[in-house]
Short mmCIF file of C-alpha atoms and ligand atoms in Angstrom, two decimals:
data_model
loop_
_atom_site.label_atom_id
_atom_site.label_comp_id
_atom_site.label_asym_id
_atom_site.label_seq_id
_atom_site.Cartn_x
_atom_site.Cartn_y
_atom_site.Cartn_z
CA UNK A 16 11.89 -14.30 -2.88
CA UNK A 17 10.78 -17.76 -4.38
CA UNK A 18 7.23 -16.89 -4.19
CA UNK A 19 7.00 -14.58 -6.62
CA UNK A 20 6.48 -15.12 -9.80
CA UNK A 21 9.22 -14.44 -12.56
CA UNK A 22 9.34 -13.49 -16.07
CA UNK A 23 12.76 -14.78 -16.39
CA UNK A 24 11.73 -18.54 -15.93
CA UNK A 25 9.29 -21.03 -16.79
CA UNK A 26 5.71 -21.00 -15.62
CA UNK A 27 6.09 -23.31 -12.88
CA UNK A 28 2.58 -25.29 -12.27
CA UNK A 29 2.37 -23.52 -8.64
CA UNK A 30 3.25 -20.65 -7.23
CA UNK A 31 5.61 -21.48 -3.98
CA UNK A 32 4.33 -19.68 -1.04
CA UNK A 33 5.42 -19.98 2.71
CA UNK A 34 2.97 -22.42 4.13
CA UNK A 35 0.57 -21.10 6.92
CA UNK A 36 -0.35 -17.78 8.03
CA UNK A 37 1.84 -15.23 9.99
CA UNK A 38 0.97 -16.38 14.07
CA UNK A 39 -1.66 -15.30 16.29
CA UNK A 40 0.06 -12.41 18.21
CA UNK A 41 -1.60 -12.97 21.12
CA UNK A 42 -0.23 -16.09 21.36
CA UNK A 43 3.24 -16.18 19.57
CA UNK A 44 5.21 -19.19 19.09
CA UNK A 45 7.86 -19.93 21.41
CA UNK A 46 11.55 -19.46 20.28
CA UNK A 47 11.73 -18.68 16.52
CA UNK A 48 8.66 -16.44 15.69
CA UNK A 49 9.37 -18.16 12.05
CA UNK A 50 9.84 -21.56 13.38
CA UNK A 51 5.81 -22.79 12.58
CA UNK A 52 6.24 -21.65 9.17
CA UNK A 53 10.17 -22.50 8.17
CA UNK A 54 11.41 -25.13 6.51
CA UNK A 55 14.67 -24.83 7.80
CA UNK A 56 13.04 -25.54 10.98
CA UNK A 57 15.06 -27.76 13.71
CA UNK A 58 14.43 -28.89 17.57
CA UNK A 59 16.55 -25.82 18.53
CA UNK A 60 14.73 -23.05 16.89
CA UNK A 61 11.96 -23.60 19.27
CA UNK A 62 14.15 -24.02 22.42
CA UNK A 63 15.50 -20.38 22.92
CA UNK A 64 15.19 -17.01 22.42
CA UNK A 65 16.28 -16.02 18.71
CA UNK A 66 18.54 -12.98 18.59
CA UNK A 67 19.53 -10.24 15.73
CA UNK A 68 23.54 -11.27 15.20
CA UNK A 69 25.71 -9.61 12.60
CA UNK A 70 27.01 -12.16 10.23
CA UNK A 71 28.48 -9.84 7.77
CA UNK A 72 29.93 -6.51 7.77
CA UNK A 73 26.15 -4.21 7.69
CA UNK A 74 23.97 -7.86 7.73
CA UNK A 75 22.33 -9.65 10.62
CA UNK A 76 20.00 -12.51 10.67
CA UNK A 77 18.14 -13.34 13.39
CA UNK A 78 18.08 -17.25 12.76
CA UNK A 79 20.39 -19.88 14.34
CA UNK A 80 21.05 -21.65 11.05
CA UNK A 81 22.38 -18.11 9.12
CA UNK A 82 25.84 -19.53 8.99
CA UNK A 83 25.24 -22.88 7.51
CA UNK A 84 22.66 -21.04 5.10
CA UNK A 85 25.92 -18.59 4.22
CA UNK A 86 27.91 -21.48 3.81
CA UNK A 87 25.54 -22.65 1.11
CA UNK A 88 25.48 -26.09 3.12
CA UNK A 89 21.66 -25.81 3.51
CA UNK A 90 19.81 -26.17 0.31
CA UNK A 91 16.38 -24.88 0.05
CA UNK A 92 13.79 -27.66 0.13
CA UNK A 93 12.38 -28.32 -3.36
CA UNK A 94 8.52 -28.33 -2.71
CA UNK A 95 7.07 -30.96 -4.94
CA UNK A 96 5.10 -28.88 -7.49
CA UNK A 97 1.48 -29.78 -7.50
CA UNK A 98 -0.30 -29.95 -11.11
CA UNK A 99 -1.40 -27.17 -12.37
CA UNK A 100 -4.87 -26.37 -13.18
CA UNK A 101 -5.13 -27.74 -16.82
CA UNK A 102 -7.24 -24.84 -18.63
CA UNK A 103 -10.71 -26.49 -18.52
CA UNK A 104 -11.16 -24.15 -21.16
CA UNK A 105 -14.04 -25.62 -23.75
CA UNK A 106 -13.03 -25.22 -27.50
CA UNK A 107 -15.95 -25.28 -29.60
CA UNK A 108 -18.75 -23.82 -27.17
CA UNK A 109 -19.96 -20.43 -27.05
CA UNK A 110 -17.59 -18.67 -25.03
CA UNK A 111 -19.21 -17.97 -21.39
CA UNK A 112 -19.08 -13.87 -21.83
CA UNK A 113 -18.49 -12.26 -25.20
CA UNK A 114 -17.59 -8.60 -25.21
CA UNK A 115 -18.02 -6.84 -28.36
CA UNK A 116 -16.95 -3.61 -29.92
CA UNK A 117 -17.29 -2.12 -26.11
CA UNK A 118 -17.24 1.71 -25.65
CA UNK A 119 -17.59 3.43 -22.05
CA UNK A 120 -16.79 7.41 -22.55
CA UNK A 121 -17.06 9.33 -18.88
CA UNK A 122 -18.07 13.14 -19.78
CA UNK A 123 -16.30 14.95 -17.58
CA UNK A 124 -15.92 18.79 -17.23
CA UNK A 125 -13.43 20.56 -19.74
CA UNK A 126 -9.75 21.59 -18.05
CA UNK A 127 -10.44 25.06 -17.96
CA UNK A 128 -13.57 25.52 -17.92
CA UNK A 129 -15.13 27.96 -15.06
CA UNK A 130 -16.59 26.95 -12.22
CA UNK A 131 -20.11 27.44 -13.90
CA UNK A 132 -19.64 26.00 -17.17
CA UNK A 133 -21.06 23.35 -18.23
CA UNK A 134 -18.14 22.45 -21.37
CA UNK A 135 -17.69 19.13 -20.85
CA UNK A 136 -14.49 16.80 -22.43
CA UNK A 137 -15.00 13.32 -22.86
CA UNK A 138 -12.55 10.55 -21.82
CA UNK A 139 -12.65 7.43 -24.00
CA UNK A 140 -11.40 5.38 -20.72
CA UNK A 141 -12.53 1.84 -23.14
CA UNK A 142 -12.48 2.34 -26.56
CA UNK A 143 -13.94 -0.18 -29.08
CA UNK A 144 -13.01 -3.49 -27.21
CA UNK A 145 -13.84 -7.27 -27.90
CA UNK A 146 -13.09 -9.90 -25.57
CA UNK A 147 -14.10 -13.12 -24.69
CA UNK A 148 -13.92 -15.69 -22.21
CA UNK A 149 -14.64 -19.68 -22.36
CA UNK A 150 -15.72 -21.58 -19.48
CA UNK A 151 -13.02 -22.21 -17.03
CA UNK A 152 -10.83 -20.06 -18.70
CA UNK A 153 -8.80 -17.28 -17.49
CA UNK A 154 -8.53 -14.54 -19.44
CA UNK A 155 -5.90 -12.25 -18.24
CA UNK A 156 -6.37 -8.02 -18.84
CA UNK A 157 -2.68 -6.14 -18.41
CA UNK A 158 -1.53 -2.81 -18.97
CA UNK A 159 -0.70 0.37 -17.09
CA UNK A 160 -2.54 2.01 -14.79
CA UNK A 161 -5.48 4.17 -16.16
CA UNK A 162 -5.54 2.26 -19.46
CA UNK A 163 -9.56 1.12 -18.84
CA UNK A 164 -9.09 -2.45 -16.80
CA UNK A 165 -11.55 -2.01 -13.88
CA UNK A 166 -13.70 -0.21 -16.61
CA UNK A 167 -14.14 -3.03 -18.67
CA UNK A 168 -14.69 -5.32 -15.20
CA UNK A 169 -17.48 -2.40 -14.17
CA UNK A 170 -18.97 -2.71 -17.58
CA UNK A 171 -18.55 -6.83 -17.48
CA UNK A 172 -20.73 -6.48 -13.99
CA UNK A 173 -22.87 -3.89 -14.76
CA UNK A 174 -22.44 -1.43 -12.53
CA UNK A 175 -21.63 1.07 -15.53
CA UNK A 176 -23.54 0.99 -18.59
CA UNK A 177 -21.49 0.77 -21.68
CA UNK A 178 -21.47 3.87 -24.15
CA UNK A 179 -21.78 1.20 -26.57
CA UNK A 180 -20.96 -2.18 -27.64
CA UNK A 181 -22.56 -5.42 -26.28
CA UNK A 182 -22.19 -7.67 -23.32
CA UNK A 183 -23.30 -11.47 -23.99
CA UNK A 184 -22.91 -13.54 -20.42
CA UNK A 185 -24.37 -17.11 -20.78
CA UNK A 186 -25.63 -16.66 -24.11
CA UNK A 187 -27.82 -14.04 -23.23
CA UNK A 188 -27.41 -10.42 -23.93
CA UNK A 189 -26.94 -8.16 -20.79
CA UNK A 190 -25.89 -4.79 -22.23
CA UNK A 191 -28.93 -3.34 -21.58
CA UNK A 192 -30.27 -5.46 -19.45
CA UNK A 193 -32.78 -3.90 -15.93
CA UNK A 194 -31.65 -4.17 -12.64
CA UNK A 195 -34.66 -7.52 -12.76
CA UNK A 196 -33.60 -8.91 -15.30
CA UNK A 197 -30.16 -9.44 -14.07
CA UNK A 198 -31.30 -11.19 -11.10
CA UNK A 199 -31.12 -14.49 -12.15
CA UNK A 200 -27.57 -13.42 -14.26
CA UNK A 201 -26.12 -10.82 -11.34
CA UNK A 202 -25.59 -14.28 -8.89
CA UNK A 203 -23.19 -16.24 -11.47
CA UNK A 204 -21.27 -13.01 -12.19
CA UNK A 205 -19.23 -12.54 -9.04
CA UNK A 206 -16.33 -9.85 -8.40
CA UNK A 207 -12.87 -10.10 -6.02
CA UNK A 208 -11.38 -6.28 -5.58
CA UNK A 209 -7.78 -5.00 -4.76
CA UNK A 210 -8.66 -3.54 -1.92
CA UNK A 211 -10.87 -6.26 0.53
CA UNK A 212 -10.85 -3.70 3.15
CA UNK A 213 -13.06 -1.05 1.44
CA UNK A 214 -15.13 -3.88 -0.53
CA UNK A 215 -16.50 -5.34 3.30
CA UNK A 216 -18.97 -3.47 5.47
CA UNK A 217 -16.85 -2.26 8.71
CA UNK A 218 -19.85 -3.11 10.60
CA UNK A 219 -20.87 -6.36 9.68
CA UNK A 220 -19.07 -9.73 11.07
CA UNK A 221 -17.79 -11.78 8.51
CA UNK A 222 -20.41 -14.82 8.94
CA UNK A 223 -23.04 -11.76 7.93
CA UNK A 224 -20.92 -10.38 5.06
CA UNK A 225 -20.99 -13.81 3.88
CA UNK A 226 -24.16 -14.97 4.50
CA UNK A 227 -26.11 -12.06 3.82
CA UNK A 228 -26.30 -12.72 -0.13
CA UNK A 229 -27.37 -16.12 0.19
CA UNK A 230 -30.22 -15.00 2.37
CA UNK A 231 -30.72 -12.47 -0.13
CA UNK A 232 -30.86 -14.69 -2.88
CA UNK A 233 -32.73 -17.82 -0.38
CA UNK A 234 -30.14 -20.22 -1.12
CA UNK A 235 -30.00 -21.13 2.61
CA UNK A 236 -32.89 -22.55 4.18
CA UNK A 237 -32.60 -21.12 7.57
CA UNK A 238 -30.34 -19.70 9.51
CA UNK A 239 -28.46 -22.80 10.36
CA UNK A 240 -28.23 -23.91 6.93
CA UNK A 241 -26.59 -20.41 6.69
CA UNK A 242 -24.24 -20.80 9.69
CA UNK A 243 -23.28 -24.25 7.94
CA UNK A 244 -22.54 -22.93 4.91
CA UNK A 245 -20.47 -19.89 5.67
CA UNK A 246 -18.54 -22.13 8.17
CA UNK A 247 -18.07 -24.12 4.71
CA UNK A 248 -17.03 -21.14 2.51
CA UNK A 249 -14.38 -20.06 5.21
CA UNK A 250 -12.58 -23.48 5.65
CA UNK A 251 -12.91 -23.66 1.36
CA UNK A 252 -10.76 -20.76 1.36
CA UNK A 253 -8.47 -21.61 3.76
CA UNK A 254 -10.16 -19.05 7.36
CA UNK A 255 -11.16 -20.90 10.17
CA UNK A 256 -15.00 -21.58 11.25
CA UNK A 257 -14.54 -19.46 14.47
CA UNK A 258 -13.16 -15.89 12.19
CA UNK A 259 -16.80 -16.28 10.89
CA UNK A 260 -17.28 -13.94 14.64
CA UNK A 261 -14.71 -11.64 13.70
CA UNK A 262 -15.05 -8.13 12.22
CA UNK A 263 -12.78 -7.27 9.09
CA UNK A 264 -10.65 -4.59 10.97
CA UNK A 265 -9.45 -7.78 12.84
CA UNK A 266 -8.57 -9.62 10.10
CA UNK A 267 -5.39 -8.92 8.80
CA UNK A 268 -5.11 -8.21 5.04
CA UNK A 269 -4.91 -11.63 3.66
CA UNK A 270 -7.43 -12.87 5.54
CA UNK A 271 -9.46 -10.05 4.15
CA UNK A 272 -8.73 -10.82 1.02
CA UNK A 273 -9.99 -14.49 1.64
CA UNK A 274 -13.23 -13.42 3.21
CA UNK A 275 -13.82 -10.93 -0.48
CA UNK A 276 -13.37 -14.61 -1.90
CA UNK A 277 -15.40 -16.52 0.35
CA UNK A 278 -17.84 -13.91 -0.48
CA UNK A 279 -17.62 -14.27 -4.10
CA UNK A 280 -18.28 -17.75 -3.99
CA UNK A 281 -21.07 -17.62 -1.47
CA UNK A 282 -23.45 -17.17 -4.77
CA UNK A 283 -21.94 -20.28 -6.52
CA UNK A 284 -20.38 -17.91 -9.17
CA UNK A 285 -19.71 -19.22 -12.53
CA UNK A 286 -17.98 -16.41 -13.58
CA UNK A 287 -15.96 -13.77 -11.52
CA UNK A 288 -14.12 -10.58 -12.22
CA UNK A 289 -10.77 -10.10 -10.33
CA UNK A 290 -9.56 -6.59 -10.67
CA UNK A 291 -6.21 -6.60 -8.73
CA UNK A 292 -6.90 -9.09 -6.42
CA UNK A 293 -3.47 -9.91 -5.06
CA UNK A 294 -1.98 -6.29 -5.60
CA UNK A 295 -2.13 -4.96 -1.79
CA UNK A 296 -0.87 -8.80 -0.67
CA UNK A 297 3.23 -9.45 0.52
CA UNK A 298 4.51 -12.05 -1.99
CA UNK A 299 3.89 -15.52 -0.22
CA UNK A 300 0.22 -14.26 0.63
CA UNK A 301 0.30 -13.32 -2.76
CA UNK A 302 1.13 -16.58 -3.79
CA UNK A 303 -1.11 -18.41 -1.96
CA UNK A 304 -4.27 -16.68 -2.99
CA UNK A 305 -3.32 -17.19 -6.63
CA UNK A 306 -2.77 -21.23 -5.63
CA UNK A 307 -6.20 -20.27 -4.32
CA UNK A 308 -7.65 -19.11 -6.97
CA UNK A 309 -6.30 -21.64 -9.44
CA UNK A 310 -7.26 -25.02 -6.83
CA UNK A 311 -10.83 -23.33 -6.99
CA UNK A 312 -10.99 -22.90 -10.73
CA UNK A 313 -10.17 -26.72 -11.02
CA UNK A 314 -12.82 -27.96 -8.44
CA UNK A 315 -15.58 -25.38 -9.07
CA UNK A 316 -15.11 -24.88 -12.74
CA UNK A 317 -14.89 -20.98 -12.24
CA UNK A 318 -13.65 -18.72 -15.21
CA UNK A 319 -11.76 -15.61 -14.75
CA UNK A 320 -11.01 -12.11 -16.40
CA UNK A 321 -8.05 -11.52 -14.17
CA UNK A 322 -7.04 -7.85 -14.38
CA UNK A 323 -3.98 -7.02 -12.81
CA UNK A 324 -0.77 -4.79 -13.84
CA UNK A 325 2.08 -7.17 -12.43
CA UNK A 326 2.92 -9.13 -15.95
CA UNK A 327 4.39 -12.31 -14.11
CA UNK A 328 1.54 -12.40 -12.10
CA UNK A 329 -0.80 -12.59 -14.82
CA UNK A 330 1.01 -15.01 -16.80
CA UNK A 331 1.13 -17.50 -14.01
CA UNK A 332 -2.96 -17.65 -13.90
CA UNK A 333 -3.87 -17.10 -17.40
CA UNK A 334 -4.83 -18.94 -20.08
CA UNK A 335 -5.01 -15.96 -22.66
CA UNK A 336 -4.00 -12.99 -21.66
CA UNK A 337 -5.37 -9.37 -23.51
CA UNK A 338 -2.86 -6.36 -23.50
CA UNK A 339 -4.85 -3.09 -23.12
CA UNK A 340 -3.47 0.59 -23.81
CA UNK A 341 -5.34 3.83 -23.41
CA UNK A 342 -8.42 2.13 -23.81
CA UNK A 343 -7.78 -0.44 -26.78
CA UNK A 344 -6.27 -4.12 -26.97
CA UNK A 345 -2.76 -3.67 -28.04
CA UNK A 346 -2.44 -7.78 -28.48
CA UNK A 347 -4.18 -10.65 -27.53
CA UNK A 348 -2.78 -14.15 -27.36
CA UNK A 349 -2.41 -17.37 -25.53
CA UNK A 350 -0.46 -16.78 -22.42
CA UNK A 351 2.83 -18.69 -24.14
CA UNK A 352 2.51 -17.38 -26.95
CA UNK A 353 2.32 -13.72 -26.12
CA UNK A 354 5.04 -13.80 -22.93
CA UNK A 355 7.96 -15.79 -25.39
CA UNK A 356 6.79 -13.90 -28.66
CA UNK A 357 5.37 -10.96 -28.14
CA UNK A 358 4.52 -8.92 -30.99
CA UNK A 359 3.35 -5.89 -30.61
CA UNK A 360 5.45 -2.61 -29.71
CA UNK A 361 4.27 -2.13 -26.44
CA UNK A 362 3.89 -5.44 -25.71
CA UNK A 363 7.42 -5.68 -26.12
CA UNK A 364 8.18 -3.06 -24.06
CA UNK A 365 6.32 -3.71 -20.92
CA UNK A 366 8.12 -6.84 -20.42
CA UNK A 367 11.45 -5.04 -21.44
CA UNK A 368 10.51 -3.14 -18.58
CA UNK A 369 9.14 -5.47 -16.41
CA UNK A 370 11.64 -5.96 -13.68
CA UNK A 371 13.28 -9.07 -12.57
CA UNK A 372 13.32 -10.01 -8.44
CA UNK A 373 16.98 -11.43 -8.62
CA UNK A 374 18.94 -8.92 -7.98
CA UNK A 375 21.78 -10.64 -9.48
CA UNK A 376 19.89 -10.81 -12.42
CA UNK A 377 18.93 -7.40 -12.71
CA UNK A 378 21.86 -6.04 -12.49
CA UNK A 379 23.12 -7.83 -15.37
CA UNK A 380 19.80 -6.30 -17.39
CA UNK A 381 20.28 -3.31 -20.42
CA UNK A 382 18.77 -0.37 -18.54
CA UNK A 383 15.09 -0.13 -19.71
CA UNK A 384 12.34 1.75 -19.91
CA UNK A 385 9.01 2.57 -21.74
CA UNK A 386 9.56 5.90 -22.90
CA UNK A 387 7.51 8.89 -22.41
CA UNK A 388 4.73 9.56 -20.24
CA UNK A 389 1.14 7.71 -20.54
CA UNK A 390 -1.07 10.14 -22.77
CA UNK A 391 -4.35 11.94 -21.63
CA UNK A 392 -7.16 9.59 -22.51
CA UNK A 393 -9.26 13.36 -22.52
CA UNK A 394 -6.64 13.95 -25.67
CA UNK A 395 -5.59 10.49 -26.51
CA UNK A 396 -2.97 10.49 -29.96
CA UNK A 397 -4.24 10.18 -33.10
CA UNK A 398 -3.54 6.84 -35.51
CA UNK A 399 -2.49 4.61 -33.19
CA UNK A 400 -3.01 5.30 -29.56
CA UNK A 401 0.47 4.10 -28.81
CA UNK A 402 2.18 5.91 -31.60
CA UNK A 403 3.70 8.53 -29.07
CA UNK A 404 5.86 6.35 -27.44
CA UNK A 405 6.39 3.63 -30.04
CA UNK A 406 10.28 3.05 -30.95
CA UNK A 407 9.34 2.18 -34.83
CA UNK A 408 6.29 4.79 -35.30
CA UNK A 409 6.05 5.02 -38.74
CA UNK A 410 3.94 7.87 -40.67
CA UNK A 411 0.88 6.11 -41.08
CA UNK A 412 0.48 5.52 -37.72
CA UNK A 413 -0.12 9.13 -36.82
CA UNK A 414 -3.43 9.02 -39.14
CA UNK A 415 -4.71 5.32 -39.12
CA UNK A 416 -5.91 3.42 -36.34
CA UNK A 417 -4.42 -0.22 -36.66
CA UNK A 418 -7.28 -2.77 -36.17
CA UNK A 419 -6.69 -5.75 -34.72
CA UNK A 420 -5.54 -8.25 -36.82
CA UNK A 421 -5.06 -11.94 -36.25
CA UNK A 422 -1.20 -13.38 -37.62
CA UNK A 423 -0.23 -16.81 -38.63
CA UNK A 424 0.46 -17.47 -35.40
CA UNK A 425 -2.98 -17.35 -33.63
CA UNK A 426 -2.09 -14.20 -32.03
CA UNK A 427 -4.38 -10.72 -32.66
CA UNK A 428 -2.57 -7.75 -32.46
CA UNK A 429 -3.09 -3.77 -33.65
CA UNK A 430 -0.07 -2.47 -34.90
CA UNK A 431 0.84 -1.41 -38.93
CA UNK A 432 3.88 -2.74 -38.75
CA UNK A 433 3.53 -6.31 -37.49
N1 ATP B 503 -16.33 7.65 -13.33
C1 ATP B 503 -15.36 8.17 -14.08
N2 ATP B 503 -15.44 9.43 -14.56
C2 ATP B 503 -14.47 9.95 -15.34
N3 ATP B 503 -13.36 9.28 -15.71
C3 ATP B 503 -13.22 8.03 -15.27
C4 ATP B 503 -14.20 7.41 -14.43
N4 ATP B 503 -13.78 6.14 -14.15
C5 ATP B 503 -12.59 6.00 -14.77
N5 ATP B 503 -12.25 7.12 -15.44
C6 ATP B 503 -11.06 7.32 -16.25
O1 ATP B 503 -11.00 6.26 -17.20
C7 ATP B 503 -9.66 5.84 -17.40
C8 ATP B 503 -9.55 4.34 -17.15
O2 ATP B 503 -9.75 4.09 -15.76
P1 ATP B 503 -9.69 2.63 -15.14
O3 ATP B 503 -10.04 2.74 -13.70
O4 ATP B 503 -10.51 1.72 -15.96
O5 ATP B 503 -8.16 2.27 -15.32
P2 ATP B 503 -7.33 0.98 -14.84
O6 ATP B 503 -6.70 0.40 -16.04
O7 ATP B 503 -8.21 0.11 -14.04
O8 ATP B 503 -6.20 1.64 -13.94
P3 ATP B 503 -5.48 1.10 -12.58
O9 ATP B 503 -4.46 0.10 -13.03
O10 ATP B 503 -4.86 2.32 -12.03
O11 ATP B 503 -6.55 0.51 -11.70
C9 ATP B 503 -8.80 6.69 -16.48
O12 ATP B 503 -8.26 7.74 -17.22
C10 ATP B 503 -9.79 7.22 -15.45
O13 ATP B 503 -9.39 8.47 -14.97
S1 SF4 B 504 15.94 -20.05 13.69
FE1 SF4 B 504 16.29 -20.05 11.51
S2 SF4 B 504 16.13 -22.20 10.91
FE2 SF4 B 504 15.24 -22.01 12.95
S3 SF4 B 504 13.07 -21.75 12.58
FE3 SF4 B 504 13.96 -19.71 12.77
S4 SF4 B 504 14.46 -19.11 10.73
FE4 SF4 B 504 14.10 -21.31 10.66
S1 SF4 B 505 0.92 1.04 -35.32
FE1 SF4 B 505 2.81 2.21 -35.49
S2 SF4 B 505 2.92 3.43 -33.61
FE2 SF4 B 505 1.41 1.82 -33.29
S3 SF4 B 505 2.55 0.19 -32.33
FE3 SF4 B 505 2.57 -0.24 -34.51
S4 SF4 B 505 4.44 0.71 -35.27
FE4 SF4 B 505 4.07 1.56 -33.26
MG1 MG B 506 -8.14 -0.50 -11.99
#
């Protein structure tokens, strides 16, 4: 429960996360499966079998210490919170990628239309976006699903070409840039998906799926140099030299994940696009890729655009963070800023609806919801895209489209009535 992140209290500097990985099962640890990993941890635990035992009517615990930990006469050790990575973020520079006015419509066949017609309807999935990101900064991308995140990562690494808009990385445009000319630019713009299990060949070992683009790209010698550096990579990201024999099916999904980062780095990214990275991971593996993430950012230098949908996650690991709906930036602030004073409608109501893991807490919460269903992007609303759903839609907002505005306060957001 500690190790996830919560809207309800202060950013703490790092995530707490259960130290170590879940044991080898071929080898489990004697007594208390938990014992490696638990705190609470005494000679005892790893002395004798550790059995389920009811300690409340409809609750058992399979620990030996569950009745001083009822008794509240065991207090949770208070990890000593490391410093967080200070936002290496350069004011003044020329911001590392610079997304501007960015379009990407998908033409896709008309509902309705027969099986041999070629009608097509066109789905504004991004919509007239500008972003940017500084070096060492992480820029954080939230909203529900379908609203255009992964398209604006695709777009950001080139594996879709925009509809229009530019796409500056390094001071150079990319937009349009050929499949050579990206050569030099493709290596510092790295990516880290949801899913590591579909992003790593099956049938490659993990010392190939890492090495491979540095052979690729000759930044290892021989293969030596190669074997050196992947064994490097692995213990950077917390794996051990020896997984580098291992296929990914015998990874489990956290270590997968770490191999899609050890991967990512390979290539001495400056730059890398996380879409969802921590979304398939249990909380304290969760947490621990996100420490991850951030101790790498402060040695390495790395900037982020962090998509995600889990609002507490986000605002733990960004600096900025841009809120996107049906294709569009809602609001756009510094992470502060925008989580205690959020502006805009919707803004507002994902974190009214974000929910709180205490239940104690949450029961004490007004019942919540963002009302109404997401619309169509093949048929998005007139006005304002959010208009639909918005508690104080006003009648201008059914014609105009708000443009994004900056306030007093720093903080850009599209709404009339801000
Ligand atoms: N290749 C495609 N062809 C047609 N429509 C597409 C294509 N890719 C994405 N879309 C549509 O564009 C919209 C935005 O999709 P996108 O994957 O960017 O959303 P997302 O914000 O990443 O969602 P999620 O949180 O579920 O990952 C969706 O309506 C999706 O159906
Ligand atoms: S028995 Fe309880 S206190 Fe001991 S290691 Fe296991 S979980 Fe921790
Ligand atoms: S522009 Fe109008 S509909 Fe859109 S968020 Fe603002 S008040 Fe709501
Ligand atoms: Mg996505």
């Amino acid at each position: 429960m500690r190790s996830i992140p919560r809207l309800d209290l202060p950013r703490g500097a790092k995530l707490e996360t259960i130290e170590g990985l879940p044991p080898d099962l071929r080898n489990p640890p004697p007594g208390c499966r938990f014992a490696p990993r638990c705190p609470y941890r005494i000679e005892a635990c790893t002395q004798q079998d550790v059995q389920l035992v009811g300690i409340s009517p409809g609750h058992a615990s399979a620990c030996i210490r569950a009745q001083e930990i009822i008794a509240g006469t065991l207090v949770p050790p208070q990890k000593v919170q490391a410093a967080g990575t200070a936002a290496l973020a350069q004011t003044g520079n020329e911001p590392l990628l610079i997304v501007d006015h960015l379009k990407k419509y998908f033409f896709v066949k008309a509902a309705g239309a027969g099986f041999l017609s070629s009608e097509t309807a066109t789905v504004k999935a991004v919509d007239d976006i500008s972003i940017h990101v500084m070096a060492g900064e992480t820029l954080g991308l939230v909203g529900e699903s379908g609203c255009g995140k992964t398209t604006v990562g695709r777009a950001v690494l080139k594996l879709d070409e925009p509809t229009d808009g530019t796409i500056r990385f390094g001071g150079v445009d990319i937009t349009h840039a050929s499949h050579a000319d990206m050569r030099g630019v493709r290596r510092k713009i790295q990516v880290i998906f949801q899913d590591p299990y579909s992003s790593l060949n099956p049938r490659m070992t993990v010392g190939q799926i890492i090495g491979e683009p540095m052979r690729v790209y000759k930044l290892v010698a021989n293969r030596k140099a190669e074997h050196q550096r992947v064994e490097e990579l692995l213990t950077q990201v917390g794996l051990f030299p020896y997984m580098a024999e291992r296929y990914p099916h015998e990874l489990s999904g956290g270590q997968r994940q770490r191999v899609g980062i050890a991967r990512a780095l390979a290539l001495e990214p400056t730059f890398i696009v996380c879409d969802e990275p921590v979304s398939a991971l249990d909380v304290s593996i969760q947490g621990q890729i996100i420490n991850l993430l951030e101790d790498l950012q402060a040695r390495l230098g790395l900037s982020y655009l962090f998509i995600a949908h889990d609002l507490a996650v986000v605002r733990h690991i960004s600096d900025r963070v841009a809120v996107m709906y049906l294709g569009r930036v809602m609001e756009l602030a510094d992470r502060d800023q925008l989580y205690a004073s959020p502006q805009h409608p919707y803004t507002k109501a994902l974190l009214d609806a974000a929910p709180v893991p205490d239940p104690k807490v949450e029961r004490g919460r007004a019942p919540r919801a963002l009302r109404g269903e997401i619309p169509s992007p093949l048929t998005p609303p007139s006005g304002c895209v959010f208009h639909t759903r918005c508690p104080i839609v006003g009648e201008e907002c059914r014609r105009v489209v708000p443009a994004l505005r900056t306030l007093a306060s720093g903080q850009l957001v599209a709404c009339h009535k801000v």
